[in-house]
Amino acid sequence: MSFYRNAVWFVKGLQEYTKSGYEAAAKHFSAGDLEVNLSGRSFMVTGANSGIGKATAQEIANRGGTVHMVCRNKDRAEAARNEIVEQSKNQNVHVHIVDMSSARQVWEFAQSFSQNNQIHVLINNAGCMVNQRELTDEGLEKNFATNTVGTYILTTALIPALKKAEGPRVVTVSSGGMLTQKLNVDDLQSEKGTFDGTMAYAQNKRQQVILTERWASQHKEIHFSSMHPGWADTPAVQSSMPSFHAKMQGKLRTEAMGADTVLWLAVSPAAAKQPSGLFFQDRKAVATHLPLASSRSTPQEEEKLLAVLEEFAQKFKP
């Protein structure tokens, strides 16, 4: 079944996830959707020092929004901030150094941030694809720790602050790769069989889509969405998937194309009118399962995912 899913997904990707797929979709975009003044609104973007995160932060700063860049590497974050400020002439761009794979660090950051700042929009963009199985200092598999546990803790810890804001939103940058995966709650940390970083990453991205659906049903005051940016030419793709990057040379989207739907979901009035909890691609809600792919999970499996994540969250809470 996974062979079927992978084959169908790759054909779909060549048609839709490439630069030409974006250009075809963009013909139907409403030009005015992104003509907004974001002055007075506060945005947190994780993984904001390169790729889609940086492109999103730049566009928010260009429109007058306050940007909180959450990054792991201080030097790269400061360099990215300087570029964003120089281009936007907006000084309200702040750097926070946090390792999203450290549950305790994420907790500490979210708690202190909530006490000192307001937040209107959280953009969960940080992610990693580690191709060798590696554990964090807290004993968690690194992809799962960063992509799922870090995202879960940051979002749930900021929900009270988001609820105090006007028109709060949470956008999670998932991936179309999740369409190849059925949630596997019995092996969340990829302990069984041969480790495959690409598969672990896609599994994490499926988990993010399920979390988005669950959060939307639990917190009606906040607009939640997840999305697929398409296949974009980013430093992360280059380093994590070098053969894919080489094979797709010239077909990959630019970082700005990858960021377009993130920005649209985060700032446009049109996006806020969509139901909460959906999965988007090129400004349109799309299916979260391929046809005949048997990738749906049961409510019990999804409950178990949430219970495990809550258990980890409580375990590492300062």
Coordinates of C-alpha atoms in Angstrom, one line a residue:
M1 CA 0.0 0.0 0.0
S2 CA 2.8 2.4 0.8
F3 CA 4.3 1.8 -2.7
Y4 CA 0.9 2.7 -4.2
R5 CA 0.7 5.9 -2.0
N6 CA 4.3 6.9 -2.9
A7 CA 3.7 6.4 -6.7
V8 CA 0.4 8.3 -6.7
W9 CA 1.9 11.1 -4.6
F10 CA 4.9 11.6 -6.8
V11 CA 2.8 11.9 -10.0
K12 CA 0.6 14.4 -8.2
G13 CA 3.7 16.2 -7.0
L14 CA 5.1 16.6 -10.5
Q15 CA 1.8 18.2 -11.6
E16 CA 1.0 20.3 -8.6
Y17 CA 4.0 20.9 -6.2
T18 CA 6.5 22.2 -8.7
K19 CA 7.1 25.8 -9.9
S20 CA 4.8 25.2 -12.9
G21 CA 2.1 23.9 -10.6
Y22 CA 2.4 27.1 -8.6
E23 CA 2.2 29.3 -11.7
A24 CA -0.9 27.5 -12.8
A25 CA -2.6 27.9 -9.4
A26 CA -1.5 31.6 -9.1
K27 CA -3.6 32.5 -12.2
H28 CA -6.6 32.1 -9.9
F29 CA -5.3 34.1 -6.9
S30 CA -7.1 37.3 -5.9
A31 CA -4.4 40.0 -6.1
G32 CA -5.9 42.1 -3.3
D33 CA -5.8 39.3 -0.7
L34 CA -2.3 40.2 0.5
E35 CA -2.8 44.0 0.3
V36 CA -3.1 44.4 4.1
N37 CA -1.5 46.7 6.7
L38 CA -0.3 44.6 9.6
S39 CA 0.7 47.5 11.8
G40 CA -0.2 46.6 15.4
R41 CA -0.3 42.9 14.8
S42 CA 2.3 40.5 16.2
F43 CA 3.6 37.4 14.4
M44 CA 5.8 34.6 15.7
V45 CA 7.6 32.6 13.0
T46 CA 9.7 29.6 14.0
G47 CA 12.6 28.6 11.8
A48 CA 12.7 32.2 10.5
N49 CA 16.4 32.6 9.5
S50 CA 16.2 30.9 6.1
G51 CA 13.9 29.3 3.5
I52 CA 10.2 29.6 3.7
G53 CA 10.3 31.0 7.3
K54 CA 12.6 33.9 6.4
A55 CA 10.5 34.7 3.2
T56 CA 7.3 34.8 5.4
A57 CA 8.9 37.0 8.0
Q58 CA 10.1 39.4 5.3
E59 CA 6.7 39.7 3.8
I60 CA 5.1 40.3 7.2
A61 CA 7.7 43.0 8.0
N62 CA 7.2 44.6 4.6
R63 CA 3.5 45.1 5.6
G64 CA 4.3 46.7 9.0
G65 CA 3.7 43.7 11.2
T66 CA 5.8 43.0 14.3
V67 CA 7.9 39.8 13.8
H68 CA 9.3 37.5 16.4
M69 CA 11.8 35.2 14.8
V70 CA 12.3 32.0 16.7
C71 CA 15.7 30.5 15.6
R72 CA 18.3 28.1 16.9
N73 CA 21.4 29.7 15.5
K74 CA 22.2 33.2 16.9
D75 CA 24.6 34.4 14.1
R76 CA 22.3 33.2 11.2
A77 CA 19.3 34.7 13.0
E78 CA 20.9 38.1 13.5
A79 CA 22.1 38.2 9.9
A80 CA 18.6 37.3 8.6
R81 CA 17.0 39.9 10.9
N82 CA 19.4 42.6 9.6
E83 CA 18.4 41.7 6.0
I84 CA 14.7 41.8 6.8
V85 CA 14.9 45.2 8.6
E86 CA 17.0 46.7 5.8
Q87 CA 14.6 45.6 3.1
S88 CA 11.4 46.4 5.0
K89 CA 12.6 49.5 7.0
N90 CA 10.6 48.0 9.9
Q91 CA 12.5 47.9 13.2
N92 CA 9.9 45.7 14.9
V93 CA 11.7 42.5 14.1
H94 CA 13.0 40.6 17.2
V95 CA 15.2 37.5 17.5
H96 CA 14.6 34.7 20.1
I97 CA 17.1 31.9 20.3
V98 CA 15.3 28.6 21.0
D99 CA 16.2 25.0 20.0
M100 CA 12.8 23.6 19.0
S101 CA 14.0 20.0 19.6
S102 CA 14.4 20.8 23.4
A103 CA 11.0 20.5 25.0
R104 CA 12.2 22.3 28.2
Q105 CA 13.6 25.2 26.2
V106 CA 10.4 25.6 24.2
W107 CA 8.4 25.6 27.4
E108 CA 10.6 28.2 29.1
F109 CA 10.5 30.4 26.0
A110 CA 6.7 30.2 25.6
Q111 CA 6.1 31.0 29.2
S112 CA 8.4 34.0 29.3
F113 CA 7.2 35.3 25.9
S114 CA 3.5 35.1 27.0
Q115 CA 4.2 37.2 30.1
N116 CA 6.0 40.0 28.2
N117 CA 4.4 40.1 24.7
Q118 CA 1.2 39.9 22.8
I119 CA 0.7 37.5 19.9
H120 CA -1.9 37.5 17.1
V121 CA -0.5 34.8 14.8
L122 CA 1.8 31.8 15.4
I123 CA 3.5 30.3 12.4
N124 CA 4.9 26.9 13.1
N125 CA 7.5 26.6 10.3
A126 CA 10.6 25.2 12.0
G127 CA 11.3 21.6 11.1
C128 CA 14.1 19.1 10.6
M129 CA 14.8 16.0 8.6
V130 CA 17.6 14.1 10.2
N131 CA 18.6 11.1 8.1
Q132 CA 20.3 9.0 10.8
R133 CA 18.3 8.1 14.0
E134 CA 19.5 10.5 16.6
L135 CA 18.3 11.2 20.2
T136 CA 18.1 14.7 21.8
D137 CA 19.5 15.3 25.3
E138 CA 16.0 14.6 26.6
G139 CA 16.0 11.2 25.0
L140 CA 13.6 11.9 22.1
E141 CA 14.1 11.0 18.5
K142 CA 15.2 14.3 16.9
N143 CA 12.7 14.6 14.0
F144 CA 9.8 13.8 16.3
A145 CA 11.1 16.1 19.0
T146 CA 11.4 19.1 16.7
N147 CA 8.5 18.6 14.3
T148 CA 5.9 17.3 16.6
V149 CA 6.7 17.7 20.3
G150 CA 8.2 21.2 19.9
T151 CA 5.3 22.3 17.8
Y152 CA 2.8 20.8 20.2
I153 CA 4.3 22.4 23.3
L154 CA 4.8 25.9 21.7
T155 CA 1.3 26.0 20.3
T156 CA -0.5 24.7 23.5
A157 CA 1.6 27.0 25.7
L158 CA 0.7 30.0 23.6
I159 CA -3.0 29.3 23.3
P160 CA -4.0 31.4 26.3
A161 CA -2.1 34.4 24.9
L162 CA -3.5 33.9 21.5
K163 CA -7.1 33.9 22.9
K164 CA -6.5 37.4 24.4
A165 CA -5.7 38.8 20.9
E166 CA -8.1 40.0 18.2
G167 CA -8.4 37.6 15.2
P168 CA -5.8 35.0 16.4
R169 CA -4.5 32.4 14.0
V170 CA -2.1 29.4 14.0
V171 CA -0.6 28.3 10.7
T172 CA 1.5 25.1 10.7
V173 CA 3.8 24.4 7.7
S174 CA 3.2 20.7 7.1
S175 CA 4.1 18.9 3.9
G176 CA 2.4 17.0 1.1
G177 CA 4.7 14.2 2.0
M178 CA 2.3 13.4 4.8
L179 CA -0.1 12.0 2.2
T180 CA 2.2 9.0 1.9
Q181 CA 1.7 8.2 5.6
K182 CA -0.9 6.7 7.9
L183 CA -0.5 7.8 11.5
N184 CA 1.5 5.1 13.3
V185 CA 0.9 5.7 17.0
D186 CA 2.7 2.5 18.0
D187 CA 6.1 3.8 16.7
L188 CA 6.1 7.5 17.2
Q189 CA 9.9 7.6 17.6
S190 CA 10.8 5.4 14.7
E191 CA 12.3 2.6 16.9
K192 CA 11.1 -0.3 14.8
G193 CA 12.7 -1.6 11.6
T194 CA 15.2 0.3 9.5
F195 CA 15.3 4.1 10.2
D196 CA 14.2 6.3 7.2
G197 CA 14.5 10.0 7.9
T198 CA 12.2 11.0 5.0
M199 CA 9.5 8.6 6.2
A200 CA 9.9 9.8 9.9
Y201 CA 9.6 13.4 8.6
A202 CA 6.4 12.6 6.6
Q203 CA 5.0 10.8 9.6
N204 CA 5.6 14.0 11.7
K205 CA 3.9 16.1 9.1
R206 CA 0.8 13.7 9.2
Q207 CA 0.9 14.3 13.0
Q208 CA 0.8 18.1 12.5
V209 CA -2.2 17.9 10.3
I210 CA -4.1 15.8 12.9
L211 CA -3.1 18.2 15.7
T212 CA -4.4 21.1 13.6
E213 CA -7.8 19.4 13.2
R214 CA -7.9 18.6 16.9
W215 CA -6.9 22.1 18.0
A216 CA -9.5 23.6 15.7
S217 CA -12.3 21.6 17.3
Q218 CA -11.0 22.4 20.9
H219 CA -10.3 26.1 20.5
K220 CA -13.0 27.8 18.5
E221 CA -11.8 31.3 19.2
I222 CA -8.6 30.7 17.2
H223 CA -8.3 30.0 13.4
F224 CA -6.1 27.0 12.8
S225 CA -4.8 25.8 9.5
S226 CA -2.0 23.5 8.1
M227 CA -0.5 23.7 4.7
H228 CA 1.8 22.3 2.0
P229 CA 4.2 24.8 0.5
G230 CA 5.0 22.7 -2.5
W231 CA 8.5 21.5 -3.4
A232 CA 10.6 24.6 -2.8
D233 CA 14.3 25.2 -3.4
T234 CA 15.3 25.8 0.2
P235 CA 18.6 25.2 2.1
A236 CA 16.7 22.5 4.1
V237 CA 15.7 20.6 1.0
Q238 CA 19.2 20.9 -0.4
S239 CA 20.9 19.5 2.7
S240 CA 18.3 16.9 3.8
M241 CA 17.4 15.6 0.3
P242 CA 20.4 16.2 -2.0
S243 CA 19.5 13.6 -4.6
F244 CA 15.8 14.9 -4.9
H245 CA 17.1 18.4 -5.0
A246 CA 19.5 17.6 -7.9
K247 CA 16.9 15.6 -9.8
M248 CA 14.3 18.4 -9.5
Q249 CA 16.7 21.2 -10.5
G250 CA 14.8 23.9 -12.4
K251 CA 11.4 22.5 -11.3
L252 CA 11.4 23.6 -7.7
R253 CA 9.5 26.6 -6.4
T254 CA 11.2 29.7 -5.1
E255 CA 11.2 30.3 -1.4
A256 CA 8.6 33.1 -2.0
M257 CA 6.3 30.7 -3.9
G258 CA 6.6 28.3 -1.0
A259 CA 5.8 31.1 1.5
D260 CA 2.8 32.4 -0.4
T261 CA 0.1 30.3 1.2
V262 CA 1.7 30.6 4.6
L263 CA 1.4 34.4 4.3
W264 CA -2.1 34.1 2.9
L265 CA -3.3 32.0 5.8
A266 CA -1.6 34.3 8.3
V267 CA -2.8 37.7 7.1
S268 CA -5.6 37.6 4.5
P269 CA -9.2 38.3 5.4
A270 CA -10.2 35.7 2.8
A271 CA -8.3 32.9 4.7
A272 CA -10.1 33.8 8.0
K273 CA -13.4 33.1 6.3
Q274 CA -12.4 29.5 5.6
P275 CA -13.4 26.9 8.2
S276 CA -10.8 26.3 10.9
G277 CA -8.7 23.1 10.9
L278 CA -8.2 22.6 7.1
F279 CA -5.1 21.7 5.1
F280 CA -4.2 24.1 2.3
Q281 CA -2.2 24.1 -0.9
D282 CA -1.9 27.2 -3.1
R283 CA -4.5 29.1 -1.2
K284 CA -7.1 26.3 -1.5
A285 CA -8.3 23.7 1.1
V286 CA -7.3 20.3 -0.2
A287 CA -7.9 16.6 0.8
T288 CA -5.7 15.2 3.6
H289 CA -5.7 11.7 2.0
L290 CA -5.0 10.3 -1.4
P291 CA -7.8 8.4 -3.1
L292 CA -8.0 4.7 -2.1
A293 CA -4.9 5.2 0.0
S294 CA -6.1 3.7 3.3
S295 CA -4.3 6.4 5.3
R296 CA -7.1 7.4 7.7
S297 CA -6.6 6.9 11.4
T298 CA -9.2 6.1 13.9
P299 CA -10.4 8.6 16.6
Q300 CA -8.8 6.2 19.2
E301 CA -5.4 6.4 17.4
E302 CA -5.6 10.2 17.3
E303 CA -6.6 10.3 21.0
K304 CA -3.5 8.2 21.8
L305 CA -1.2 10.6 19.8
L306 CA -2.6 13.6 21.9
A307 CA -2.2 11.6 25.1
V308 CA 1.4 10.8 24.4
L309 CA 2.2 14.4 23.4
E310 CA 0.5 15.7 26.5
E311 CA 2.5 13.2 28.6
F312 CA 5.8 14.4 27.1
A313 CA 4.7 18.1 27.5
Q314 CA 4.0 17.6 31.2
K315 CA 7.2 15.6 31.7
F316 CA 9.4 18.4 30.5
K317 CA 7.4 21.4 31.8
P318 CA 9.7 23.5 34.0

